[in-house]
Coordinates of C-alpha atoms and ligand atoms in Angstrom, one line a residue:
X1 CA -153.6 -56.6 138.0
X2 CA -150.2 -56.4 139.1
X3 CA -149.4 -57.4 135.2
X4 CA -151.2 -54.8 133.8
X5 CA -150.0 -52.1 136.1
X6 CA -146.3 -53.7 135.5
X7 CA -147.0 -53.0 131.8
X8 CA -148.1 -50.3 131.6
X9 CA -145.0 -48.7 133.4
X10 CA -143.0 -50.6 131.6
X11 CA -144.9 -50.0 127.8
X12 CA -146.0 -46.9 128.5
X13 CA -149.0 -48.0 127.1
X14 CA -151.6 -46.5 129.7
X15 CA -155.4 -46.8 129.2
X16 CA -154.6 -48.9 126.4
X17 CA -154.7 -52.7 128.1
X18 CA -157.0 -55.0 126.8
X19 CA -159.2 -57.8 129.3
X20 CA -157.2 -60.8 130.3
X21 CA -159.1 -63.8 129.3
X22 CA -158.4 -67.5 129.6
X23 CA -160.0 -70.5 128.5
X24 CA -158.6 -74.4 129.0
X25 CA -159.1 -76.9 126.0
X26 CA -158.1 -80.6 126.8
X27 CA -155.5 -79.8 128.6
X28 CA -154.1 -76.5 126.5
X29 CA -154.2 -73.2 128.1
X30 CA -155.5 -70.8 125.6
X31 CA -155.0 -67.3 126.2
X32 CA -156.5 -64.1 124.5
X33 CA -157.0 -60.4 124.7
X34 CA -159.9 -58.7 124.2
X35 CA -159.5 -54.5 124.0
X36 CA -161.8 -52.5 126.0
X37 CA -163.8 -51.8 122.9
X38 CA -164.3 -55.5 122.3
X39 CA -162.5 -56.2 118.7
X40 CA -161.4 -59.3 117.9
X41 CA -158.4 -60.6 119.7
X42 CA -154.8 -60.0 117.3
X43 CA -152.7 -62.7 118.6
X44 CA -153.9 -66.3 120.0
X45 CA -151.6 -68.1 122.5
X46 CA -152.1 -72.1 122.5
X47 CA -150.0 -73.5 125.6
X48 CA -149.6 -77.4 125.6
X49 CA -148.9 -77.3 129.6
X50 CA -147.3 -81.3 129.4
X51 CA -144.9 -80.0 126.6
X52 CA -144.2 -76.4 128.0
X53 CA -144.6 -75.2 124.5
X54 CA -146.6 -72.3 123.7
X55 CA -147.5 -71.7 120.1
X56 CA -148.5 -67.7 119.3
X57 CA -150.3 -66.9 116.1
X58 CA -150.7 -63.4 115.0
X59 CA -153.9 -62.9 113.5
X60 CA -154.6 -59.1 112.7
X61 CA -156.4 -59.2 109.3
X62 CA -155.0 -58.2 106.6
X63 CA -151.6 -58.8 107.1
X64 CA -150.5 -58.8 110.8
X65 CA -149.1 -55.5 110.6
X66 CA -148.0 -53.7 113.8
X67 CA -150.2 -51.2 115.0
X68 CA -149.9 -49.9 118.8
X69 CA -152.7 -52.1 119.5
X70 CA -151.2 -55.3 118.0
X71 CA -147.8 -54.7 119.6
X72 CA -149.7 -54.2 123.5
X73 CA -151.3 -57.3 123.1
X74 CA -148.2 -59.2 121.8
X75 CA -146.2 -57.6 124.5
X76 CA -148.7 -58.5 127.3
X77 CA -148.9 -62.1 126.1
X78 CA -144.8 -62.0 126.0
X79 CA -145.2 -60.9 129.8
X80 CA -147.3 -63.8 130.4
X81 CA -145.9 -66.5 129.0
X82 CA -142.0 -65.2 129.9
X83 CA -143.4 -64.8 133.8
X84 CA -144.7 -68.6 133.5
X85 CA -141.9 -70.9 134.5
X86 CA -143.4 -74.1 133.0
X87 CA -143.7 -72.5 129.6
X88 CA -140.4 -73.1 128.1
X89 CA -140.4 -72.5 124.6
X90 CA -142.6 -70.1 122.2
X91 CA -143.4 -71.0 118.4
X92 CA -144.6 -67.8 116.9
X93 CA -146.3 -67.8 113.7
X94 CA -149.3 -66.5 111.5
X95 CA -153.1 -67.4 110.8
X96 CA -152.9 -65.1 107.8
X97 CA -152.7 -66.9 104.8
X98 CA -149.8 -65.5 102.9
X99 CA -148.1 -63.0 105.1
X100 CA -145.8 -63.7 108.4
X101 CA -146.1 -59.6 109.2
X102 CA -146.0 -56.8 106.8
X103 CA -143.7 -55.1 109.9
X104 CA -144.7 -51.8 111.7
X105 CA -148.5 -50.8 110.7
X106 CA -147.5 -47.8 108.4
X107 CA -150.7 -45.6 109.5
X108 CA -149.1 -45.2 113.1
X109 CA -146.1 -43.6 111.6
X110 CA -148.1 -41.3 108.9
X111 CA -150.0 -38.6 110.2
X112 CA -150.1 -39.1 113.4
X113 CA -149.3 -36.6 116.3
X114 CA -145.8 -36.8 118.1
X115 CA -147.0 -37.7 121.4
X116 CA -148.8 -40.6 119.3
X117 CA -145.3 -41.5 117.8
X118 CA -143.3 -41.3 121.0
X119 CA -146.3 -44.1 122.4
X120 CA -145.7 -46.3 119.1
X121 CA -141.9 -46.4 119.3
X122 CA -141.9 -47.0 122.6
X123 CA -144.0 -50.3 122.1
X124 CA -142.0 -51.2 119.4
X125 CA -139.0 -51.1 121.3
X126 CA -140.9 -53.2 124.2
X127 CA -141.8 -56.0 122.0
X128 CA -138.0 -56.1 120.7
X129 CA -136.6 -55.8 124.0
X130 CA -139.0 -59.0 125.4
X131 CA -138.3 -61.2 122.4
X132 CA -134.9 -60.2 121.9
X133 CA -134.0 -61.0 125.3
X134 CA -136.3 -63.8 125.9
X135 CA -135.4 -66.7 128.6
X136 CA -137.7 -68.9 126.6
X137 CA -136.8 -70.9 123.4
X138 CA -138.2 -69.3 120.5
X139 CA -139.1 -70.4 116.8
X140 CA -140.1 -68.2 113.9
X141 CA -142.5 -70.3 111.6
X142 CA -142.6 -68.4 109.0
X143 CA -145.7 -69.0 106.9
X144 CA -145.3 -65.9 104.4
X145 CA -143.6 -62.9 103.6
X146 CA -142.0 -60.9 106.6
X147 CA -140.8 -57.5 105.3
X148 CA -139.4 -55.0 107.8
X149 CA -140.3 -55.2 111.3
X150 CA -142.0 -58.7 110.3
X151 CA -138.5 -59.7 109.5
X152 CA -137.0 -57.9 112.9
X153 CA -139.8 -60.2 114.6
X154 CA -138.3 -63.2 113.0
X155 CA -134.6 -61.9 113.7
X156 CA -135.2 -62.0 117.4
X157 CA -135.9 -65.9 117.5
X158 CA -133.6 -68.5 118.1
X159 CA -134.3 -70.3 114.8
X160 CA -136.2 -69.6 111.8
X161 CA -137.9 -71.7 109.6
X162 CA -139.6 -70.6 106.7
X163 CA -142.1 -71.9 103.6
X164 CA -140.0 -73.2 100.7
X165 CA -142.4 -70.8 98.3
X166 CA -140.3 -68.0 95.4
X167 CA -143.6 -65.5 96.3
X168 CA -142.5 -65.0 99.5
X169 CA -139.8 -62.4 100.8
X170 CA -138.2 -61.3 103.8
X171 CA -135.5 -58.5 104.4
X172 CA -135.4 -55.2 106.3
X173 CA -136.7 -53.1 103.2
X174 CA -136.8 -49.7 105.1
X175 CA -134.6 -47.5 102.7
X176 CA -137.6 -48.3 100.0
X177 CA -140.0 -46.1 101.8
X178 CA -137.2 -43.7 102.3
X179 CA -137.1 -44.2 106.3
X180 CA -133.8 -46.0 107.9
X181 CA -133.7 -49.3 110.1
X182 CA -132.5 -48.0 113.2
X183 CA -129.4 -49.1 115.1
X184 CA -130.8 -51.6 117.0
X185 CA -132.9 -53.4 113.9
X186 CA -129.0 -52.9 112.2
X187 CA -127.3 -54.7 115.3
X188 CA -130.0 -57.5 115.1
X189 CA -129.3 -58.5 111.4
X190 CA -125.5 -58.0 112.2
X191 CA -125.8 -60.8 115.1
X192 CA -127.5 -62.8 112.2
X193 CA -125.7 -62.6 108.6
X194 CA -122.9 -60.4 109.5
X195 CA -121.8 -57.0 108.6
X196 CA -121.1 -56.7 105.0
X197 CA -124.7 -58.4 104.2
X198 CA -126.3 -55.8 106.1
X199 CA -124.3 -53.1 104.9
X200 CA -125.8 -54.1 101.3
X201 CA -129.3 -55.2 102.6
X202 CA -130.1 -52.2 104.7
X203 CA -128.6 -49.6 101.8
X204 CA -130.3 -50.9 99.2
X205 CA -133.7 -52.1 101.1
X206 CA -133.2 -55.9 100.1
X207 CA -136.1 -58.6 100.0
X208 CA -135.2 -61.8 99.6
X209 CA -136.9 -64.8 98.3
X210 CA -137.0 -67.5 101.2
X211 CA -134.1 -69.6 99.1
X212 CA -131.9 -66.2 99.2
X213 CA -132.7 -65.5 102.7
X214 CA -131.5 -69.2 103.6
X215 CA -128.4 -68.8 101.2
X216 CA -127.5 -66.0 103.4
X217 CA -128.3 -67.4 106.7
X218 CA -131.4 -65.0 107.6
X219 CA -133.5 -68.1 107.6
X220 CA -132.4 -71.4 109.2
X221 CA -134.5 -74.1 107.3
X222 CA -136.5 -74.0 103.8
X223 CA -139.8 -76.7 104.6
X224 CA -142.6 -77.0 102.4
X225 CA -145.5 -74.6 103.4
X226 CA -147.6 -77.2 105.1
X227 CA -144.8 -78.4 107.0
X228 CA -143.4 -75.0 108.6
X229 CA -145.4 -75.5 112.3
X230 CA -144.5 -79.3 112.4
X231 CA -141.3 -78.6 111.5
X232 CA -141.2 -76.0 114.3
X233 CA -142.5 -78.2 116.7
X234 CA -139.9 -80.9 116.2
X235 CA -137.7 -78.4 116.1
X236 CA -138.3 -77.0 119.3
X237 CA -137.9 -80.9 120.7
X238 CA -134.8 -80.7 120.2
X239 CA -134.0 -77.3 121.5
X240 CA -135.3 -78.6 124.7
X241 CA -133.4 -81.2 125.7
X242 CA -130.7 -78.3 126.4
X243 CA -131.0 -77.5 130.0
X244 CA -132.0 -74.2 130.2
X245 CA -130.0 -72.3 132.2
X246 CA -127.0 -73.1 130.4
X247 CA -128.9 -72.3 126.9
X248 CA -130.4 -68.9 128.7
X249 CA -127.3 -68.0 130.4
X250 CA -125.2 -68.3 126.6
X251 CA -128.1 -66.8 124.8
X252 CA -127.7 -63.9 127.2
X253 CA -123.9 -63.8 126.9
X254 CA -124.5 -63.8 123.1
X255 CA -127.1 -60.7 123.2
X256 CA -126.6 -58.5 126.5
X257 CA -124.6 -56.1 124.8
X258 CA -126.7 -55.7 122.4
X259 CA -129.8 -55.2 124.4
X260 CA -127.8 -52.9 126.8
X261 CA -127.1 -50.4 123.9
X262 CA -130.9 -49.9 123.1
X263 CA -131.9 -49.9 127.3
X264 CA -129.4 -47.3 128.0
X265 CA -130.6 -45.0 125.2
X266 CA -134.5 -45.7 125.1
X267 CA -135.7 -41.9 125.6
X268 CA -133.2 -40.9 122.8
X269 CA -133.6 -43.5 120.8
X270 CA -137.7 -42.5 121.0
X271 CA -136.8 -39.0 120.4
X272 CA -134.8 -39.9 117.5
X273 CA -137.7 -41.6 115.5
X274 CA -140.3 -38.9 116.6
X275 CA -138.3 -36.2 115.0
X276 CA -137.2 -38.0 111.8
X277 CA -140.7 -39.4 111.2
X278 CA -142.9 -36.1 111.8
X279 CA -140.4 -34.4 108.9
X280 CA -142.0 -33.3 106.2
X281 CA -140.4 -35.0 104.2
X282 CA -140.5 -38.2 105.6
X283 CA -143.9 -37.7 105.8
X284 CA -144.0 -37.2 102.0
X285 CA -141.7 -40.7 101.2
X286 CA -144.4 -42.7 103.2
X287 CA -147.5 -41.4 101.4
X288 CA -145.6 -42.4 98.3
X289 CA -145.2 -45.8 99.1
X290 CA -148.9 -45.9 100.6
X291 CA -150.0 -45.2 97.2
X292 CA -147.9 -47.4 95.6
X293 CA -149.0 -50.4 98.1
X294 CA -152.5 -49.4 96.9
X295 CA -151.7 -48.9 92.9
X296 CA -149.9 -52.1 93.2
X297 CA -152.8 -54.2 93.8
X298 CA -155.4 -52.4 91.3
Ligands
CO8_1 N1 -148.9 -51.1 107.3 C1 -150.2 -50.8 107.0 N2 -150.9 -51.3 106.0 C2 -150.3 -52.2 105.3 C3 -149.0 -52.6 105.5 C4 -148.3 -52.0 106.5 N3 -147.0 -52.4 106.8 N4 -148.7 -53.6 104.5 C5 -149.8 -53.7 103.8 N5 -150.8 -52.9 104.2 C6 -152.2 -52.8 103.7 C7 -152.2 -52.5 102.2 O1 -152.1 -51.2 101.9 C8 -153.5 -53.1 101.8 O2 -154.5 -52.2 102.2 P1 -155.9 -52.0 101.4 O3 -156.6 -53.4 101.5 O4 -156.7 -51.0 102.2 O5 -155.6 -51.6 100.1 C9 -153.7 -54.3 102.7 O6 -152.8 -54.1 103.8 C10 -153.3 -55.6 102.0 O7 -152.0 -55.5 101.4 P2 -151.6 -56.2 100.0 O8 -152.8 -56.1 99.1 O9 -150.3 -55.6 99.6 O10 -151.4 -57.7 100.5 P3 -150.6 -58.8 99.8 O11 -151.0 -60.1 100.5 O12 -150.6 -58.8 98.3 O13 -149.0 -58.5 100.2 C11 -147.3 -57.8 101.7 C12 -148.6 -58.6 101.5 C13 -146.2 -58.5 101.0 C14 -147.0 -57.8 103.2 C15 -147.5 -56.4 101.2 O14 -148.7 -55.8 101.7 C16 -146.3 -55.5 101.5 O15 -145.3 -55.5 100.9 N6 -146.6 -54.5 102.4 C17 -145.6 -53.5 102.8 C18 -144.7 -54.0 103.8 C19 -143.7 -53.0 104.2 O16 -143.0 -52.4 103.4 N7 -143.6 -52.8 105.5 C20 -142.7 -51.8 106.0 C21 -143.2 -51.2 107.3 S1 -142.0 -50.2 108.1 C22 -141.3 -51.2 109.3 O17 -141.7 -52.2 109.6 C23 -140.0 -50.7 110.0 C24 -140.0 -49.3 110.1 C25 -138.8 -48.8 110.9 C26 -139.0 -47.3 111.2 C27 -137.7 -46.6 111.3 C28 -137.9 -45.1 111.2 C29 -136.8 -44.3 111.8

């Protein structure tokens, strides 16, 4: 209870709080949220208690994208997991065969009222601010392309490790659909491959193949596709035979000021996005590239 009513102060995400429920499998804690209205769960948390790893896999058919819904229930598992002191490290990846994220669910941002955008934004922020500034150790395993805010997901890890496959992209693509990364997806990609490569990947809305996204240091580690949550796991090993308050107290040092430039400016920040995206024109740009997603496949 005192979770929920925590989150929804803190998301803003009132009446929208799915049922907590918990199951234990040989020894792993498996956790899952069920929404009021009783769809299918959109992220499944396996924690392996005598490892203190947890391993969270998006699985929002067709292509994990982020929809208010997706982002409460990540952001209430994130609570979870980040208030449990034996959990120590988080893998996050994707049952969806081909696709890591397609980023922020397009339908919240088209159409939609401003109150309605004002609510999305401000979970989008949330689930930045909580991975971003996560005291666990956390792995990207990315099993598929990860455009946009799939890509800022990624960006927030400690490592990323992605499928060695050429069909597979990742990049902050915003300018495509004529909308604009703002600062705080900018300062994240900074922190990652520097300025100048931002400068040219945000301008020109750059994907990259998984091998250009390692050249440039946006991944960590090519693995073959099969190998990606393995990898990840063994990965994570590693990680943990830091002790963690040294690793959380750098990792913190690393990213406060960062973090602190988004916290102190949340409410503009929200009214920023609410204003550009309601535009007309805006409006127009992302019904463009709705129909080209569409045209593309027939
Ligand atoms: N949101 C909503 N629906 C989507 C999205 C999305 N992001 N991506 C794909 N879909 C839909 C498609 O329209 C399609 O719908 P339908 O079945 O009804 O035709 C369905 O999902 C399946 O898509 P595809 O057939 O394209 O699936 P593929 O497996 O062939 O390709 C990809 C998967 C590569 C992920 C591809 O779908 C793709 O490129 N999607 C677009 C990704 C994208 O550009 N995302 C950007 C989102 S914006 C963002 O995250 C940051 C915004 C910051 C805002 C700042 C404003 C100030």
């Amino acid at each position: 209870m005192a979770l929920r009513a925590a989150l929804r102060s803190k998301c803003g995400l009132t009446g929208r709080l799915s049922q907590l429920s918990s199951c234990s499998n040989h020894g792993r804690v498996c956790v899952a949220q069920r929404r009021n209205n009783s769809t299918s769960p959109k992220i499944k948390v396996d924690f392996d208690q005598s490892t203190g790893v947890a391993v969270m896999r998006m699985q929002s058919p067709p292509v994990n994208s982020l929809s208010l819904d997706f982002l409460t229930e990540l952001c209430i598992n994130l609570e979870k997991l980040e208030m449990d002191k034996s959990c120590r490290g988080l893998i996050i990846t994707s049952s969806q065969p081909k696709v890591f994220s397609a980023g922020l669910d397009i339908m919240e941002m088209y159409g939609k009222s401003p109150e309605r955008c004002g609510e999305f934004w401000k979970a989008v922020q949330e689930m930045w601010l909580k991975l971003y500034s996560s005291n666990m150790i956390t792995i990207a395993a990315i099993n598929g392309s990860s455009p946009a805010g799939g890509c800022l997901m990624s960006l927030t890890c400690d490592y990323r490790i992605m499928a060695d496959n050429p069909r597979y992209s990742i990049g902050l693509n915003e300018t495509q659909l004529g909308i604009v990364a703002p600062f705080w997806f900018k300062d994240t990609m900074v922190n990652t491959v520097g300025h100048r490569t931002t400068e040219m990947a945000l301008e020109l809305g750059l994907l990259y193949s998984s091998s250009e996204a390692l050249k440039i240091g946006l991944v960590d580690q090519l693995v073959p596709e099969d190998q990606v949550l393995t990898t990840a796991t063994q990965t994570m090993t590693k990680w943990l035979a830091i002790p963690d308050h040294a690793r959380q107290i750098t990792k913190s040092m690393m990213r406060k000021p960062t973090i602190d430039k988004l916290t102190s400016n949340r409410e503009a920040d929200i009214q920023n996005f609410v204003s550009f995206i309601t535009k007309d024109s805006i409006q127009k740009s992302l019904r463009m590239y709705l129909e080209m997603l569409k045209k593309r496949k027939s």
